[in-house]
Amino acid sequence: MSPEFLILHSQHSTLVLECPPDEAPLWRYWGPRLPDGSTPGPALRGTRPLPSFMLDFDQPLTVLPTFGVGWFGQSALLAHRVGLDFAQAITECQVEWSVPGSAVVLHLLDAVAQLRFDVSLALDVASDVLTMHTRLTNLGDASIDVQWLAAGTLPLPGDAATVRSYAGQHNHEFLLQTDTLSRSQWRRENRRGRTSHDCFPGAVVTTPGSTADSGLVFGAHLAWSGNHQQTIEWLHDGQYQWQMGEWLAPGEGRLAPGASLQTPEIVASCSTQGLNGLAANFHAALRARMAWPGGSMRPRPVHLNTWEAFYFDLVPADVMALADAAASVGVERFVLDDGWFHRRHHDRAGLGDWWPDSDKFPQGLGPLVQHVNSLGMEFGLWVEPEMLNPDSDLHRQHPDWALQIAGRPLITARNQLVLDISRPEAADYLFEKIDALLAAHPIRYLKWDLNRDLTTAALAGGLGSAGYRAQVLAIYALLARLRAAHPEVEIESCSGGGGRIDFGVLRHTHRVWASDCIDALSRVQIQQGFGQFFPPEILGSHIGTAPAHTTGRSQSLAFRAAVAMTGHLGVELDVRHLDESTRSALTAWISRYKNWRNQLHHGRVWRGEAADGLVWQAHGDSDDLLLFVYRCQPTSHRYTPPLRLPMLDPQARYQVEQLVPIAADGAVQSPAPFFDQLQAGGVELHGAWLAQAGLPMPRATAETCFIVRLLRVG
Ligand code: GLA
């Protein structure tokens, strides 16, 4: 016998479902923690609606609302059997606890349409993150075509006000877009075959009065690296439903009798501590599920990446000289980017031929790897396994391995095609080539790139059926196979910058390249958006050149370093040609990173924007906080308003110390006694004062960073 109510609690949130035995479970509550033992109140359908010419029966929101039987909102399933069985409804519900009190599987049957749904929900006690996914099984004796299957349907309260999602493009990821919720449907879809730069699979919903640090907010993200869709829709009972799932190309959801379709996972959370509270929940959930080579506490090593120093012009003597220079400034991992493999002299050839170019590296990669190791650095390598150039040995030998539709032209992007890695022989080929490299050399890191969207993505050599979903599952399988064979190797997910950043790929990877744009000013914004869902230690962030190659803007080394160092720091410039003072300044920044990275990468992060062009982030906890305040625009105030730090303990006293003079790199800061003291050993201030009145902000030129430590002293 099913229980009447299902109640799941985490530390700060509660979920309540009502489970009649012959219907889909009804959403009764998802929100801030209710006290143990609090009994659910009356359901809306027990109250009397306004009389009107409506159905005699009002269908409330369930975990699986279905079309055609009295539900007029978006359905969690759109499917048919050649026109039949188009209207589904649950006729039986069985509840199976997988972890009593926190994880449950709802076995739902539609005895008429002959379908079974297994809806899994788990609420993590520590992080307050709810994970949800759905499996559909075809119990009928004819195939069923699924057009849409929501990974989950979540309720949002009727006072939900705005939805914050992320748009963008190459070099400009995580561009915040805020829309007001209304009775019009809010919907975002991505059909690019990868997570995408322009449509992040997730969003945050605010309620009135919520801020960066207070008020109720909800967030959800689809852990999936392919096509996706999300919808928020106003319902007649005054609340909203939020659906998320994979966008299926026509035919991808065809299920033979007995076959199943498993959706990706939704990770969702709510917080009464505003955007930063919500971010902390997502960070904790991701940290708990990542598998790090060397353990999660292993310090994130400083990278040097060769891309912007050399592009494709790799000359071993120069590369070795760059390695020397890198080691001399404190770099710990040297990464050979694009250009190293067979006939890869430009972006028109070579992808697919994963062995060293014999002109550039006549003795293979061995001498370079040994040189790098002899300097005390790890070696890392760039690959783009899912791609091939028409001008490659691989394509000449296997022209049928590219995703393509017979009779239609091949569409290239950056002169490349996509390899159908759902073909076992193509996946085996890639495994063998990469495995051989990893077995031959002590390579400790792969930068795994994916530089184009999928088009004409029909399974190669087949009859033209869509292969987007198969491609994502195959890449996960290939990554898992390589990780199992080489557990010591760390993998970065790059996709022309930030085109593949999601909790799905992060099951198999450890770092993401957030953008090809390493202009520090652009990065401040990118990193703000990124931080809503992802913790700083997985953020690849590099100190680039001035002027920046992607924007032409120049910033001081101090600003570039201060922006990059809060993530997983790297250097992406030709260190060989730095003058002595720049070299020693870079060395000093790298050494600061090494001193601070433990605190930067393992605590909570608070972010915000403040008056007068300031963007800030603070890492640590209320005992010890590292604060970075970026001045992104010139001041328009005579005095910049103080910055309130609400995360501090109002009862405590703090020693506040400025760690690096703003003027270190030529920027001007007006002298003032308070700031002189802040630099010369620090000033003691009360937590309540800092939280309510705020920390005075120095007057400084634009594109500078004010770095302060706040340490509890009593
Ligand atoms: C992509 C990556 C870059 C670099 C190039 C190499 O654009 O995002 O960082 O690796 O490919 O081709």
PDB file of N, CA, C and O in Angstrom, residues 167-234:
ATOM      1  N   ALA A 167      22.833  33.354 -21.685  1.00  0.00           N
ATOM      2  CA  ALA A 167      22.956  33.317 -23.133  1.00  0.00           C
ATOM      3  C   ALA A 167      24.449  33.458 -23.440  1.00  0.00           C
ATOM      4  O   ALA A 167      25.290  33.142 -22.609  1.00  0.00           O
ATOM      5  N   GLY A 168      24.793  33.950 -24.610  1.00  0.00           N
ATOM      6  CA  GLY A 168      26.204  34.162 -24.904  1.00  0.00           C
ATOM      7  C   GLY A 168      26.581  33.650 -26.270  1.00  0.00           C
ATOM      8  O   GLY A 168      25.720  33.354 -27.110  1.00  0.00           O
ATOM      9  N   GLN A 169      27.854  33.544 -26.498  1.00  0.00           N
ATOM     10  CA  GLN A 169      28.406  33.027 -27.743  1.00  0.00           C
ATOM     11  C   GLN A 169      29.892  32.758 -27.505  1.00  0.00           C
ATOM     12  O   GLN A 169      30.396  33.021 -26.419  1.00  0.00           O
ATOM     13  N   HIS A 170      30.569  32.248 -28.521  1.00  0.00           N
ATOM     14  CA  HIS A 170      32.002  32.005 -28.403  1.00  0.00           C
ATOM     15  C   HIS A 170      32.691  33.301 -27.965  1.00  0.00           C
ATOM     16  O   HIS A 170      32.395  34.370 -28.505  1.00  0.00           O
ATOM     17  N   ASN A 171      33.579  33.223 -27.019  1.00  0.00           N
ATOM     18  CA  ASN A 171      34.279  34.382 -26.437  1.00  0.00           C
ATOM     19  C   ASN A 171      33.409  35.254 -25.534  1.00  0.00           C
ATOM     20  O   ASN A 171      33.852  36.311 -25.087  1.00  0.00           O
ATOM     21  N   HIS A 172      32.194  34.852 -25.306  1.00  0.00           N
ATOM     22  CA  HIS A 172      31.308  35.713 -24.525  1.00  0.00           C
ATOM     23  C   HIS A 172      30.276  34.852 -23.790  1.00  0.00           C
ATOM     24  O   HIS A 172      29.070  35.060 -23.905  1.00  0.00           O
ATOM     25  N   GLU A 173      30.765  33.888 -23.028  1.00  0.00           N
ATOM     26  CA  GLU A 173      29.885  32.923 -22.382  1.00  0.00           C
ATOM     27  C   GLU A 173      29.225  33.521 -21.129  1.00  0.00           C
ATOM     28  O   GLU A 173      29.651  34.539 -20.611  1.00  0.00           O
ATOM     29  N   PHE A 174      28.193  32.835 -20.659  1.00  0.00           N
ATOM     30  CA  PHE A 174      27.509  33.156 -19.393  1.00  0.00           C
ATOM     31  C   PHE A 174      27.028  34.607 -19.318  1.00  0.00           C
ATOM     32  O   PHE A 174      27.211  35.297 -18.310  1.00  0.00           O
ATOM     33  N   LEU A 175      26.436  35.047 -20.403  1.00  0.00           N
ATOM     34  CA  LEU A 175      25.860  36.385 -20.439  1.00  0.00           C
ATOM     35  C   LEU A 175      24.492  36.319 -19.752  1.00  0.00           C
ATOM     36  O   LEU A 175      23.588  35.630 -20.230  1.00  0.00           O
ATOM     37  N   LEU A 176      24.370  37.014 -18.629  1.00  0.00           N
ATOM     38  CA  LEU A 176      23.128  36.927 -17.850  1.00  0.00           C
ATOM     39  C   LEU A 176      21.962  37.554 -18.595  1.00  0.00           C
ATOM     40  O   LEU A 176      22.067  38.656 -19.129  1.00  0.00           O
ATOM     41  N   GLN A 177      20.851  36.823 -18.605  1.00  0.00           N
ATOM     42  CA  GLN A 177      19.624  37.353 -19.201  1.00  0.00           C
ATOM     43  C   GLN A 177      18.520  37.194 -18.167  1.00  0.00           C
ATOM     44  O   GLN A 177      18.285  36.098 -17.678  1.00  0.00           O
ATOM     45  N   THR A 178      17.866  38.302 -17.831  1.00  0.00           N
ATOM     46  CA  THR A 178      16.821  38.240 -16.803  1.00  0.00           C
ATOM     47  C   THR A 178      15.477  38.530 -17.445  1.00  0.00           C
ATOM     48  O   THR A 178      15.297  39.563 -18.093  1.00  0.00           O
ATOM     49  N   ASP A 179      14.540  37.609 -17.306  1.00  0.00           N
ATOM     50  CA  ASP A 179      13.196  37.779 -17.867  1.00  0.00           C
ATOM     51  C   ASP A 179      12.181  37.784 -16.732  1.00  0.00           C
ATOM     52  O   ASP A 179      12.333  37.056 -15.751  1.00  0.00           O
ATOM     53  N   THR A 180      11.156  38.583 -16.919  1.00  0.00           N
ATOM     54  CA  THR A 180      10.075  38.611 -15.929  1.00  0.00           C
ATOM     55  C   THR A 180       9.108  37.474 -16.228  1.00  0.00           C
ATOM     56  O   THR A 180       8.710  37.290 -17.384  1.00  0.00           O
ATOM     57  N   LEU A 181       8.747  36.726 -15.210  1.00  0.00           N
ATOM     58  CA  LEU A 181       7.769  35.660 -15.434  1.00  0.00           C
ATOM     59  C   LEU A 181       6.378  36.262 -15.534  1.00  0.00           C
ATOM     60  O   LEU A 181       6.056  37.226 -14.838  1.00  0.00           O
ATOM     61  N   SER A 182       5.575  35.678 -16.388  1.00  0.00           N
ATOM     62  CA  SER A 182       4.217  36.181 -16.575  1.00  0.00           C
ATOM     63  C   SER A 182       3.349  34.990 -16.981  1.00  0.00           C
ATOM     64  O   SER A 182       3.782  33.845 -16.882  1.00  0.00           O
ATOM     65  N   ARG A 183       2.183  35.278 -17.497  1.00  0.00           N
ATOM     66  CA  ARG A 183       1.344  34.164 -17.940  1.00  0.00           C
ATOM     67  C   ARG A 183       1.780  33.644 -19.311  1.00  0.00           C
ATOM     68  O   ARG A 183       1.220  32.669 -19.812  1.00  0.00           O
ATOM     69  N   SER A 184       2.746  34.292 -19.937  1.00  0.00           N
ATOM     70  CA  SER A 184       3.304  33.748 -21.173  1.00  0.00           C
ATOM     71  C   SER A 184       4.320  32.680 -20.805  1.00  0.00           C
ATOM     72  O   SER A 184       5.007  32.793 -19.786  1.00  0.00           O
ATOM     73  N   GLN A 185       4.419  31.704 -21.656  1.00  0.00           N
ATOM     74  CA  GLN A 185       5.377  30.634 -21.362  1.00  0.00           C
ATOM     75  C   GLN A 185       6.810  31.128 -21.551  1.00  0.00           C
ATOM     76  O   GLN A 185       7.107  31.859 -22.497  1.00  0.00           O
ATOM     77  N   TRP A 186       7.686  30.738 -20.664  1.00  0.00           N
ATOM     78  CA  TRP A 186       9.124  31.022 -20.809  1.00  0.00           C
ATOM     79  C   TRP A 186       9.789  29.729 -21.245  1.00  0.00           C
ATOM     80  O   TRP A 186       9.590  28.687 -20.629  1.00  0.00           O
ATOM     81  N   ARG A 187      10.568  29.800 -22.297  1.00  0.00           N
ATOM     82  CA  ARG A 187      11.117  28.556 -22.858  1.00  0.00           C
ATOM     83  C   ARG A 187      12.467  28.797 -23.491  1.00  0.00           C
ATOM     84  O   ARG A 187      12.676  29.818 -24.136  1.00  0.00           O
ATOM     85  N   ARG A 188      13.404  27.884 -23.273  1.00  0.00           N
ATOM     86  CA  ARG A 188      14.684  27.970 -23.975  1.00  0.00           C
ATOM     87  C   ARG A 188      15.031  26.593 -24.523  1.00  0.00           C
ATOM     88  O   ARG A 188      14.850  25.580 -23.849  1.00  0.00           O
ATOM     89  N   GLU A 189      15.513  26.576 -25.743  1.00  0.00           N
ATOM     90  CA  GLU A 189      15.842  25.310 -26.404  1.00  0.00           C
ATOM     91  C   GLU A 189      17.221  25.395 -27.025  1.00  0.00           C
ATOM     92  O   GLU A 189      17.604  26.434 -27.563  1.00  0.00           O
ATOM     93  N   ASN A 190      17.920  24.305 -26.997  1.00  0.00           N
ATOM     94  CA  ASN A 190      19.234  24.225 -27.638  1.00  0.00           C
ATOM     95  C   ASN A 190      19.260  22.997 -28.539  1.00  0.00           C
ATOM     96  O   ASN A 190      18.980  21.894 -28.095  1.00  0.00           O
ATOM     97  N   ARG A 191      19.596  23.227 -29.798  1.00  0.00           N
ATOM     98  CA  ARG A 191      19.635  22.115 -30.765  1.00  0.00           C
ATOM     99  C   ARG A 191      21.000  22.007 -31.419  1.00  0.00           C
ATOM    100  O   ARG A 191      21.105  21.573 -32.547  1.00  0.00           O
ATOM    101  N   ARG A 192      22.055  22.468 -30.726  1.00  0.00           N
ATOM    102  CA  ARG A 192      23.400  22.493 -31.319  1.00  0.00           C
ATOM    103  C   ARG A 192      24.174  21.198 -31.111  1.00  0.00           C
ATOM    104  O   ARG A 192      25.297  21.074 -31.566  1.00  0.00           O
ATOM    105  N   GLY A 193      23.602  20.256 -30.382  1.00  0.00           N
ATOM    106  CA  GLY A 193      24.265  18.961 -30.228  1.00  0.00           C
ATOM    107  C   GLY A 193      25.340  18.944 -29.152  1.00  0.00           C
ATOM    108  O   GLY A 193      25.935  17.903 -28.891  1.00  0.00           O
ATOM    109  N   ARG A 194      25.638  20.076 -28.569  1.00  0.00           N
ATOM    110  CA  ARG A 194      26.525  20.137 -27.395  1.00  0.00           C
ATOM    111  C   ARG A 194      25.861  21.081 -26.400  1.00  0.00           C
ATOM    112  O   ARG A 194      24.874  21.749 -26.738  1.00  0.00           O
ATOM    113  N   THR A 195      26.419  21.194 -25.225  1.00  0.00           N
ATOM    114  CA  THR A 195      25.769  22.003 -24.185  1.00  0.00           C
ATOM    115  C   THR A 195      25.471  23.409 -24.713  1.00  0.00           C
ATOM    116  O   THR A 195      24.433  23.986 -24.426  1.00  0.00           O
ATOM    117  N   SER A 196      26.425  23.951 -25.479  1.00  0.00           N
ATOM    118  CA  SER A 196      26.292  25.221 -26.208  1.00  0.00           C
ATOM    119  C   SER A 196      26.818  26.425 -25.429  1.00  0.00           C
ATOM    120  O   SER A 196      26.824  26.436 -24.202  1.00  0.00           O
ATOM    121  N   HIS A 197      27.228  27.435 -26.212  1.00  0.00           N
ATOM    122  CA  HIS A 197      27.673  28.704 -25.624  1.00  0.00           C
ATOM    123  C   HIS A 197      26.492  29.629 -25.359  1.00  0.00           C
ATOM    124  O   HIS A 197      26.567  30.509 -24.523  1.00  0.00           O
ATOM    125  N   ASP A 198      25.427  29.436 -26.121  1.00  0.00           N
ATOM    126  CA  ASP A 198      24.379  30.461 -26.143  1.00  0.00           C
ATOM    127  C   ASP A 198      23.128  30.083 -25.368  1.00  0.00           C
ATOM    128  O   ASP A 198      22.201  30.882 -25.285  1.00  0.00           O
ATOM    129  N   CYS A 199      23.099  28.903 -24.812  1.00  0.00           N
ATOM    130  CA  CYS A 199      21.878  28.506 -24.108  1.00  0.00           C
ATOM    131  C   CYS A 199      22.261  27.525 -23.012  1.00  0.00           C
ATOM    132  O   CYS A 199      22.231  26.321 -23.201  1.00  0.00           O
ATOM    133  N   PHE A 200      22.628  28.051 -21.875  1.00  0.00           N
ATOM    134  CA  PHE A 200      23.048  27.180 -20.768  1.00  0.00           C
ATOM    135  C   PHE A 200      21.842  26.371 -20.275  1.00  0.00           C
ATOM    136  O   PHE A 200      20.753  26.931 -20.112  1.00  0.00           O
ATOM    137  N   PRO A 201      22.020  25.060 -20.037  1.00  0.00           N
ATOM    138  CA  PRO A 201      20.875  24.233 -19.601  1.00  0.00           C
ATOM    139  C   PRO A 201      20.564  24.410 -18.116  1.00  0.00           C
ATOM    140  O   PRO A 201      20.812  23.520 -17.307  1.00  0.00           O
ATOM    141  N   GLY A 202      20.045  25.539 -17.771  1.00  0.00           N
ATOM    142  CA  GLY A 202      19.702  25.764 -16.374  1.00  0.00           C
ATOM    143  C   GLY A 202      19.285  27.200 -16.186  1.00  0.00           C
ATOM    144  O   GLY A 202      19.436  28.022 -17.095  1.00  0.00           O
ATOM    145  N   ALA A 203      18.757  27.504 -15.017  1.00  0.00           N
ATOM    146  CA  ALA A 203      18.324  28.872 -14.729  1.00  0.00           C
ATOM    147  C   ALA A 203      18.083  29.008 -13.234  1.00  0.00           C
ATOM    148  O   ALA A 203      18.097  28.016 -12.502  1.00  0.00           O
ATOM    149  N   VAL A 204      17.885  30.239 -12.845  1.00  0.00           N
ATOM    150  CA  VAL A 204      17.564  30.549 -11.448  1.00  0.00           C
ATOM    151  C   VAL A 204      16.280  31.362 -11.445  1.00  0.00           C
ATOM    152  O   VAL A 204      16.130  32.290 -12.241  1.00  0.00           O
ATOM    153  N   VAL A 205      15.372  31.004 -10.552  1.00  0.00           N
ATOM    154  CA  VAL A 205      14.106  31.737 -10.442  1.00  0.00           C
ATOM    155  C   VAL A 205      14.096  32.479  -9.108  1.00  0.00           C
ATOM    156  O   VAL A 205      14.369  31.878  -8.056  1.00  0.00           O
ATOM    157  N   THR A 206      13.816  33.755  -9.165  1.00  0.00           N
ATOM    158  CA  THR A 206      13.807  34.562  -7.940  1.00  0.00           C
ATOM    159  C   THR A 206      12.374  34.803  -7.466  1.00  0.00           C
ATOM    160  O   THR A 206      11.428  34.697  -8.253  1.00  0.00           O
ATOM    161  N   THR A 207      12.253  35.142  -6.198  1.00  0.00           N
ATOM    162  CA  THR A 207      10.950  35.592  -5.681  1.00  0.00           C
ATOM    163  C   THR A 207      11.116  37.045  -5.213  1.00  0.00           C
ATOM    164  O   THR A 207      12.257  37.500  -5.035  1.00  0.00           O
ATOM    165  N   PRO A 208      10.024  37.777  -5.018  1.00  0.00           N
ATOM    166  CA  PRO A 208      10.151  39.203  -4.713  1.00  0.00           C
ATOM    167  C   PRO A 208      11.031  39.450  -3.486  1.00  0.00           C
ATOM    168  O   PRO A 208      10.926  38.754  -2.478  1.00  0.00           O
ATOM    169  N   GLY A 209      11.914  40.412  -3.599  1.00  0.00           N
ATOM    170  CA  GLY A 209      12.755  40.802  -2.474  1.00  0.00           C
ATOM    171  C   GLY A 209      14.016  39.979  -2.330  1.00  0.00           C
ATOM    172  O   GLY A 209      14.856  40.276  -1.482  1.00  0.00           O
ATOM    173  N   SER A 210      14.182  38.935  -3.115  1.00  0.00           N
ATOM    174  CA  SER A 210      15.410  38.136  -2.958  1.00  0.00           C
ATOM    175  C   SER A 210      16.588  38.932  -3.501  1.00  0.00           C
ATOM    176  O   SER A 210      16.455  39.737  -4.426  1.00  0.00           O
ATOM    177  N   THR A 211      17.742  38.684  -2.891  1.00  0.00           N
ATOM    178  CA  THR A 211      18.953  39.413  -3.266  1.00  0.00           C
ATOM    179  C   THR A 211      20.077  38.395  -3.451  1.00  0.00           C
ATOM    180  O   THR A 211      19.845  37.197  -3.404  1.00  0.00           O
ATOM    181  N   ALA A 212      21.290  38.912  -3.559  1.00  0.00           N
ATOM    182  CA  ALA A 212      22.437  38.010  -3.660  1.00  0.00           C
ATOM    183  C   ALA A 212      22.562  37.153  -2.407  1.00  0.00           C
ATOM    184  O   ALA A 212      23.029  36.022  -2.479  1.00  0.00           O
ATOM    185  N   ASP A 213      22.138  37.671  -1.260  1.00  0.00           N
ATOM    186  CA  ASP A 213      22.385  36.950  -0.017  1.00  0.00           C
ATOM    187  C   ASP A 213      21.158  36.629   0.811  1.00  0.00           C
ATOM    188  O   ASP A 213      21.283  36.011   1.858  1.00  0.00           O
ATOM    189  N   SER A 214      19.991  37.041   0.368  1.00  0.00           N
ATOM    190  CA  SER A 214      18.811  36.737   1.167  1.00  0.00           C
ATOM    191  C   SER A 214      17.613  36.530   0.257  1.00  0.00           C
ATOM    192  O   SER A 214      17.617  36.918  -0.920  1.00  0.00           O
ATOM    193  N   GLY A 215      16.594  35.903   0.839  1.00  0.00           N
ATOM    194  CA  GLY A 215      15.359  35.697   0.084  1.00  0.00           C
ATOM    195  C   GLY A 215      15.368  34.355  -0.624  1.00  0.00           C
ATOM    196  O   GLY A 215      16.412  33.729  -0.818  1.00  0.00           O
ATOM    197  N   LEU A 216      14.163  33.948  -1.009  1.00  0.00           N
ATOM    198  CA  LEU A 216      13.961  32.615  -1.573  1.00  0.00           C
ATOM    199  C   LEU A 216      14.237  32.604  -3.076  1.00  0.00           C
ATOM    200  O   LEU A 216      13.658  33.403  -3.831  1.00  0.00           O
ATOM    201  N   VAL A 217      15.107  31.702  -3.494  1.00  0.00           N
ATOM    202  CA  VAL A 217      15.392  31.518  -4.931  1.00  0.00           C
ATOM    203  C   VAL A 217      15.441  30.014  -5.218  1.00  0.00           C
ATOM    204  O   VAL A 217      15.731  29.208  -4.332  1.00  0.00           O
ATOM    205  N   PHE A 218      15.153  29.684  -6.454  1.00  0.00           N
ATOM    206  CA  PHE A 218      15.164  28.289  -6.909  1.00  0.00           C
ATOM    207  C   PHE A 218      16.113  28.185  -8.101  1.00  0.00           C
ATOM    208  O   PHE A 218      16.188  29.111  -8.923  1.00  0.00           O
ATOM    209  N   GLY A 219      16.784  27.070  -8.222  1.00  0.00           N
ATOM    210  CA  GLY A 219      17.660  26.883  -9.387  1.00  0.00           C
ATOM    211  C   GLY A 219      17.559  25.461  -9.885  1.00  0.00           C
ATOM    212  O   GLY A 219      17.287  24.535  -9.110  1.00  0.00           O
ATOM    213  N   ALA A 220      17.757  25.281 -11.174  1.00  0.00           N
ATOM    214  CA  ALA A 220      17.775  23.922 -11.731  1.00  0.00           C
ATOM    215  C   ALA A 220      18.707  23.889 -12.925  1.00  0.00           C
ATOM    216  O   ALA A 220      18.902  24.901 -13.617  1.00  0.00           O
ATOM    217  N   HIS A 221      19.279  22.716 -13.159  1.00  0.00           N
ATOM    218  CA  HIS A 221      20.257  22.544 -14.234  1.00  0.00           C
ATOM    219  C   HIS A 221      20.117  21.125 -14.770  1.00  0.00           C
ATOM    220  O   HIS A 221      19.903  20.185 -13.989  1.00  0.00           O
ATOM    221  N   LEU A 222      20.223  20.970 -16.074  1.00  0.00           N
ATOM    222  CA  LEU A 222      20.169  19.637 -16.676  1.00  0.00           C
ATOM    223  C   LEU A 222      21.590  19.142 -16.885  1.00  0.00           C
ATOM    224  O   LEU A 222      22.384  19.770 -17.595  1.00  0.00           O
ATOM    225  N   ALA A 223      21.907  18.007 -16.274  1.00  0.00           N
ATOM    226  CA  ALA A 223      23.266  17.452 -16.349  1.00  0.00           C
ATOM    227  C   ALA A 223      23.410  16.706 -17.673  1.00  0.00           C
ATOM    228  O   ALA A 223      23.349  15.470 -17.721  1.00  0.00           O
ATOM    229  N   TRP A 224      23.611  17.450 -18.735  1.00  0.00           N
ATOM    230  CA  TRP A 224      23.578  16.817 -20.065  1.00  0.00           C
ATOM    231  C   TRP A 224      24.380  17.670 -21.042  1.00  0.00           C
ATOM    232  O   TRP A 224      24.296  18.905 -21.014  1.00  0.00           O
ATOM    233  N   SER A 225      25.127  17.006 -21.933  1.00  0.00           N
ATOM    234  CA  SER A 225      26.018  17.737 -22.837  1.00  0.00           C
ATOM    235  C   SER A 225      25.505  17.766 -24.273  1.00  0.00           C
ATOM    236  O   SER A 225      26.294  17.871 -25.214  1.00  0.00           O
ATOM    237  N   GLY A 226      24.190  17.665 -24.431  1.00  0.00           N
ATOM    238  CA  GLY A 226      23.636  17.700 -25.788  1.00  0.00           C
ATOM    239  C   GLY A 226      22.481  18.676 -25.890  1.00  0.00           C
ATOM    240  O   GLY A 226      22.461  19.717 -25.230  1.00  0.00           O
ATOM    241  N   ASN A 227      21.514  18.317 -26.721  1.00  0.00           N
ATOM    242  CA  ASN A 227      20.353  19.193 -26.919  1.00  0.00           C
ATOM    243  C   ASN A 227      19.484  19.216 -25.662  1.00  0.00           C
ATOM    244  O   ASN A 227      19.375  18.214 -24.954  1.00  0.00           O
ATOM    245  N   HIS A 228      18.864  20.349 -25.425  1.00  0.00           N
ATOM    246  CA  HIS A 228      18.036  20.424 -24.225  1.00  0.00           C
ATOM    247  C   HIS A 228      16.924  21.444 -24.384  1.00  0.00           C
ATOM    248  O   HIS A 228      16.940  22.268 -25.309  1.00  0.00           O
ATOM    249  N   GLN A 229      15.984  21.365 -23.459  1.00  0.00           N
ATOM    250  CA  GLN A 229      14.816  22.251 -23.488  1.00  0.00           C
ATOM    251  C   GLN A 229      14.362  22.497 -22.070  1.00  0.00           C
ATOM    252  O   GLN A 229      14.380  21.587 -21.254  1.00  0.00           O
ATOM    253  N   GLN A 230      13.970  23.719 -21.776  1.00  0.00           N
ATOM    254  CA  GLN A 230      13.349  23.980 -20.475  1.00  0.00           C
ATOM    255  C   GLN A 230      12.217  24.973 -20.655  1.00  0.00           C
ATOM    256  O   GLN A 230      12.271  25.869 -21.496  1.00  0.00           O
ATOM    257  N   THR A 231      11.199  24.787 -19.827  1.00  0.00           N
ATOM    258  CA  THR A 231       9.983  25.593 -19.932  1.00  0.00           C
ATOM    259  C   THR A 231       9.494  25.951 -18.543  1.00  0.00           C
ATOM    260  O   THR A 231       9.480  25.085 -17.665  1.00  0.00           O
ATOM    261  N   ILE A 232       9.125  27.207 -18.374  1.00  0.00           N
ATOM    262  CA  ILE A 232       8.407  27.589 -17.145  1.00  0.00           C
ATOM    263  C   ILE A 232       7.043  28.102 -17.586  1.00  0.00           C
ATOM    264  O   ILE A 232       6.952  28.956 -18.477  1.00  0.00           O
ATOM    265  N   GLU A 233       6.021  27.575 -16.966  1.00  0.00           N
ATOM    266  CA  GLU A 233       4.673  27.861 -17.446  1.00  0.00           C
ATOM    267  C   GLU A 233       3.749  28.146 -16.273  1.00  0.00           C
ATOM    268  O   GLU A 233       3.756  27.413 -15.281  1.00  0.00           O
ATOM    269  N   TRP A 234       2.964  29.175 -16.414  1.00  0.00           N
ATOM    270  CA  TRP A 234       1.986  29.545 -15.395  1.00  0.00           C
ATOM    271  C   TRP A 234       0.819  28.567 -15.454  1.00  0.00           C
ATOM    272  O   TRP A 234       0.368  28.188 -16.550  1.00  0.00           O
TER     273      TRP A 234
END
